[in-house]
């Protein structure tokens, strides 16, 4: 469900953060973004990166993936989807699989919850790591 857009002044740094996230299939960290942008914006600070990430999340343009890693990863793919997390290389991959919407119904029927969405993460070895195993 899209979040309410809060008006913010236009920011070149925020636009570039969003462009970078939309241009990659990986799920990078704030540190990765900072590394990619610091030559383009010499005065850029990690605080600015984090503030802009927070705004983009609040606007519903990106999401944060927190799966127990030290650092949160970011995702600009806002279509509902599942993730696969490699236990060896820590890569996060989007799974192109249909969502099981029936999973939203059982907590409502059984427990009286009103579920708006669900997230599922699969863990194991990605194809590259599985070949090495």
mmCIF file of C-alpha atoms in Angstrom:
data_model
loop_
_atom_site.group_PDB
_atom_site.id
_atom_site.type_symbol
_atom_site.label_atom_id
_atom_site.label_comp_id
_atom_site.label_asym_id
_atom_site.label_seq_id
_atom_site.Cartn_x
_atom_site.Cartn_y
_atom_site.Cartn_z
ATOM 1 C CA UNK A 1 0.000 0.000 0.000
ATOM 2 C CA UNK A 2 1.630 3.303 -1.090
ATOM 3 C CA UNK A 3 2.382 5.732 1.665
ATOM 4 C CA UNK A 4 1.154 9.303 1.750
ATOM 5 C CA UNK A 5 3.527 11.568 -0.127
ATOM 6 C CA UNK A 6 4.992 14.267 2.103
ATOM 7 C CA UNK A 7 6.123 17.350 0.212
ATOM 8 C CA UNK A 8 9.872 17.840 0.263
ATOM 9 C CA UNK A 9 12.047 20.292 -1.595
ATOM 10 C CA UNK A 10 13.645 18.829 -4.688
ATOM 11 C CA UNK A 11 17.065 17.380 -3.957
ATOM 12 C CA UNK A 12 19.599 16.352 -6.607
ATOM 13 C CA UNK A 13 21.207 13.988 -4.128
ATOM 14 C CA UNK A 14 17.882 12.284 -3.342
ATOM 15 C CA UNK A 15 17.080 11.984 -7.044
ATOM 16 C CA UNK A 16 20.476 10.366 -7.696
ATOM 17 C CA UNK A 17 20.041 7.960 -4.772
ATOM 18 C CA UNK A 18 16.705 6.873 -6.227
ATOM 19 C CA UNK A 19 18.197 6.601 -9.747
ATOM 20 C CA UNK A 20 21.042 4.424 -8.467
ATOM 21 C CA UNK A 21 18.684 2.146 -6.563
ATOM 22 C CA UNK A 22 16.360 1.829 -9.550
ATOM 23 C CA UNK A 23 19.285 1.020 -11.853
ATOM 24 C CA UNK A 24 20.520 -2.009 -9.918
ATOM 25 C CA UNK A 25 19.088 -5.440 -9.278
ATOM 26 C CA UNK A 26 21.240 -5.753 -6.175
ATOM 27 C CA UNK A 27 20.043 -4.592 -2.786
ATOM 28 C CA UNK A 28 22.773 -2.151 -1.761
ATOM 29 C CA UNK A 29 23.518 -0.518 1.574
ATOM 30 C CA UNK A 30 23.738 3.179 2.433
ATOM 31 C CA UNK A 31 27.524 2.816 2.414
ATOM 32 C CA UNK A 32 27.424 1.527 -1.184
ATOM 33 C CA UNK A 33 25.342 4.569 -2.188
ATOM 34 C CA UNK A 34 27.755 6.905 -0.431
ATOM 35 C CA UNK A 35 30.692 5.324 -2.263
ATOM 36 C CA UNK A 36 28.968 5.728 -5.628
ATOM 37 C CA UNK A 37 27.974 9.368 -5.016
ATOM 38 C CA UNK A 38 30.848 10.993 -3.137
ATOM 39 C CA UNK A 39 32.809 11.898 -6.291
ATOM 40 C CA UNK A 40 29.686 13.452 -7.813
ATOM 41 C CA UNK A 41 28.814 15.308 -4.575
ATOM 42 C CA UNK A 42 32.105 16.080 -2.746
ATOM 43 C CA UNK A 43 30.317 17.585 0.286
ATOM 44 C CA UNK A 44 28.028 14.569 0.685
ATOM 45 C CA UNK A 45 27.911 13.070 4.175
ATOM 46 C CA UNK A 46 26.620 9.715 5.385
ATOM 47 C CA UNK A 47 24.032 11.678 7.390
ATOM 48 C CA UNK A 48 22.681 13.169 4.156
ATOM 49 C CA UNK A 49 22.530 9.715 2.574
ATOM 50 C CA UNK A 50 20.614 8.328 5.574
ATOM 51 C CA UNK A 51 18.229 11.309 5.701
ATOM 52 C CA UNK A 52 17.421 10.949 2.002
ATOM 53 C CA UNK A 53 16.944 7.192 2.350
ATOM 54 C CA UNK A 54 14.474 7.895 5.160
ATOM 55 C CA UNK A 55 12.558 10.363 2.998
ATOM 56 C CA UNK A 56 12.424 7.927 0.061
ATOM 57 C CA UNK A 57 11.134 5.202 2.386
ATOM 58 C CA UNK A 58 8.553 7.580 3.866
ATOM 59 C CA UNK A 59 7.424 8.469 0.340
ATOM 60 C CA UNK A 60 7.030 4.782 -0.498
ATOM 61 C CA UNK A 61 9.604 4.922 -3.305
ATOM 62 C CA UNK A 62 12.038 2.417 -1.769
ATOM 63 C CA UNK A 63 11.964 -0.129 1.028
ATOM 64 C CA UNK A 64 14.418 -1.264 3.665
ATOM 65 C CA UNK A 65 15.349 -4.935 3.943
ATOM 66 C CA UNK A 66 16.528 -5.874 7.422
ATOM 67 C CA UNK A 67 17.302 -9.577 7.571
ATOM 68 C CA UNK A 68 19.668 -9.767 10.512
ATOM 69 C CA UNK A 69 22.683 -8.324 8.740
ATOM 70 C CA UNK A 70 24.673 -5.540 10.388
ATOM 71 C CA UNK A 71 23.538 -3.136 7.673
ATOM 72 C CA UNK A 72 20.091 -2.640 6.190
ATOM 73 C CA UNK A 73 19.800 -3.192 2.462
ATOM 74 C CA UNK A 74 17.612 -1.125 0.160
ATOM 75 C CA UNK A 75 15.178 -2.091 -2.559
ATOM 76 C CA UNK A 76 13.637 0.136 -5.225
ATOM 77 C CA UNK A 77 11.458 -2.681 -6.589
ATOM 78 C CA UNK A 78 8.183 -1.728 -4.935
ATOM 79 C CA UNK A 79 6.120 -4.477 -6.551
ATOM 80 C CA UNK A 80 5.257 -7.159 -3.995
ATOM 81 C CA UNK A 81 7.882 -9.893 -4.255
ATOM 82 C CA UNK A 82 9.852 -12.414 -2.238
ATOM 83 C CA UNK A 83 13.595 -12.443 -1.569
ATOM 84 C CA UNK A 84 16.262 -15.124 -1.533
ATOM 85 C CA UNK A 85 19.223 -14.520 0.775
ATOM 86 C CA UNK A 86 22.424 -16.466 0.196
ATOM 87 C CA UNK A 87 23.866 -17.774 3.439
ATOM 88 C CA UNK A 88 27.388 -17.835 2.011
ATOM 89 C CA UNK A 89 27.856 -14.573 0.083
ATOM 90 C CA UNK A 90 24.959 -12.592 1.673
ATOM 91 C CA UNK A 91 23.559 -11.586 -1.724
ATOM 92 C CA UNK A 92 19.861 -10.736 -1.819
ATOM 93 C CA UNK A 93 17.964 -11.712 -4.939
ATOM 94 C CA UNK A 94 14.425 -10.857 -6.004
ATOM 95 C CA UNK A 95 12.377 -13.962 -6.712
ATOM 96 C CA UNK A 96 10.105 -13.753 -9.713
ATOM 97 C CA UNK A 97 7.402 -15.938 -8.223
ATOM 98 C CA UNK A 98 3.692 -15.318 -7.755
ATOM 99 C CA UNK A 99 2.689 -14.044 -4.329
ATOM 100 C CA UNK A 100 0.490 -16.334 -2.306
ATOM 101 C CA UNK A 101 -2.263 -13.908 -1.291
ATOM 102 C CA UNK A 102 -4.004 -16.665 0.664
ATOM 103 C CA UNK A 103 -1.338 -16.150 3.324
ATOM 104 C CA UNK A 104 -2.962 -12.786 4.120
ATOM 105 C CA UNK A 105 -6.327 -14.421 4.807
ATOM 106 C CA UNK A 106 -5.583 -17.044 7.457
ATOM 107 C CA UNK A 107 -4.517 -14.651 10.287
ATOM 108 C CA UNK A 108 -7.720 -12.706 9.675
ATOM 109 C CA UNK A 109 -9.957 -15.778 9.728
ATOM 110 C CA UNK A 110 -8.165 -17.592 12.533
ATOM 111 C CA UNK A 111 -7.122 -14.707 14.787
ATOM 112 C CA UNK A 112 -9.051 -11.599 13.741
ATOM 113 C CA UNK A 113 -6.057 -9.696 12.346
ATOM 114 C CA UNK A 114 -6.405 -7.382 9.339
ATOM 115 C CA UNK A 115 -3.394 -8.229 7.194
ATOM 116 C CA UNK A 116 -2.376 -5.743 4.501
ATOM 117 C CA UNK A 117 0.742 -7.553 3.214
ATOM 118 C CA UNK A 118 3.296 -10.229 4.021
ATOM 119 C CA UNK A 119 6.996 -10.749 3.439
ATOM 120 C CA UNK A 120 8.765 -14.045 2.959
ATOM 121 C CA UNK A 121 12.502 -14.573 2.714
ATOM 122 C CA UNK A 122 14.101 -17.781 1.490
ATOM 123 C CA UNK A 123 17.588 -18.734 2.694
ATOM 124 C CA UNK A 124 20.159 -21.070 1.206
ATOM 125 C CA UNK A 125 22.858 -20.926 -1.455
ATOM 126 C CA UNK A 126 22.553 -18.775 -4.569
ATOM 127 C CA UNK A 127 23.388 -20.455 -7.911
ATOM 128 C CA UNK A 128 27.009 -19.170 -7.864
ATOM 129 C CA UNK A 129 27.656 -20.448 -4.335
ATOM 130 C CA UNK A 130 25.804 -23.716 -4.963
ATOM 131 C CA UNK A 131 28.204 -24.488 -7.840
ATOM 132 C CA UNK A 132 31.144 -24.075 -5.455
ATOM 133 C CA UNK A 133 29.607 -26.277 -2.755
#
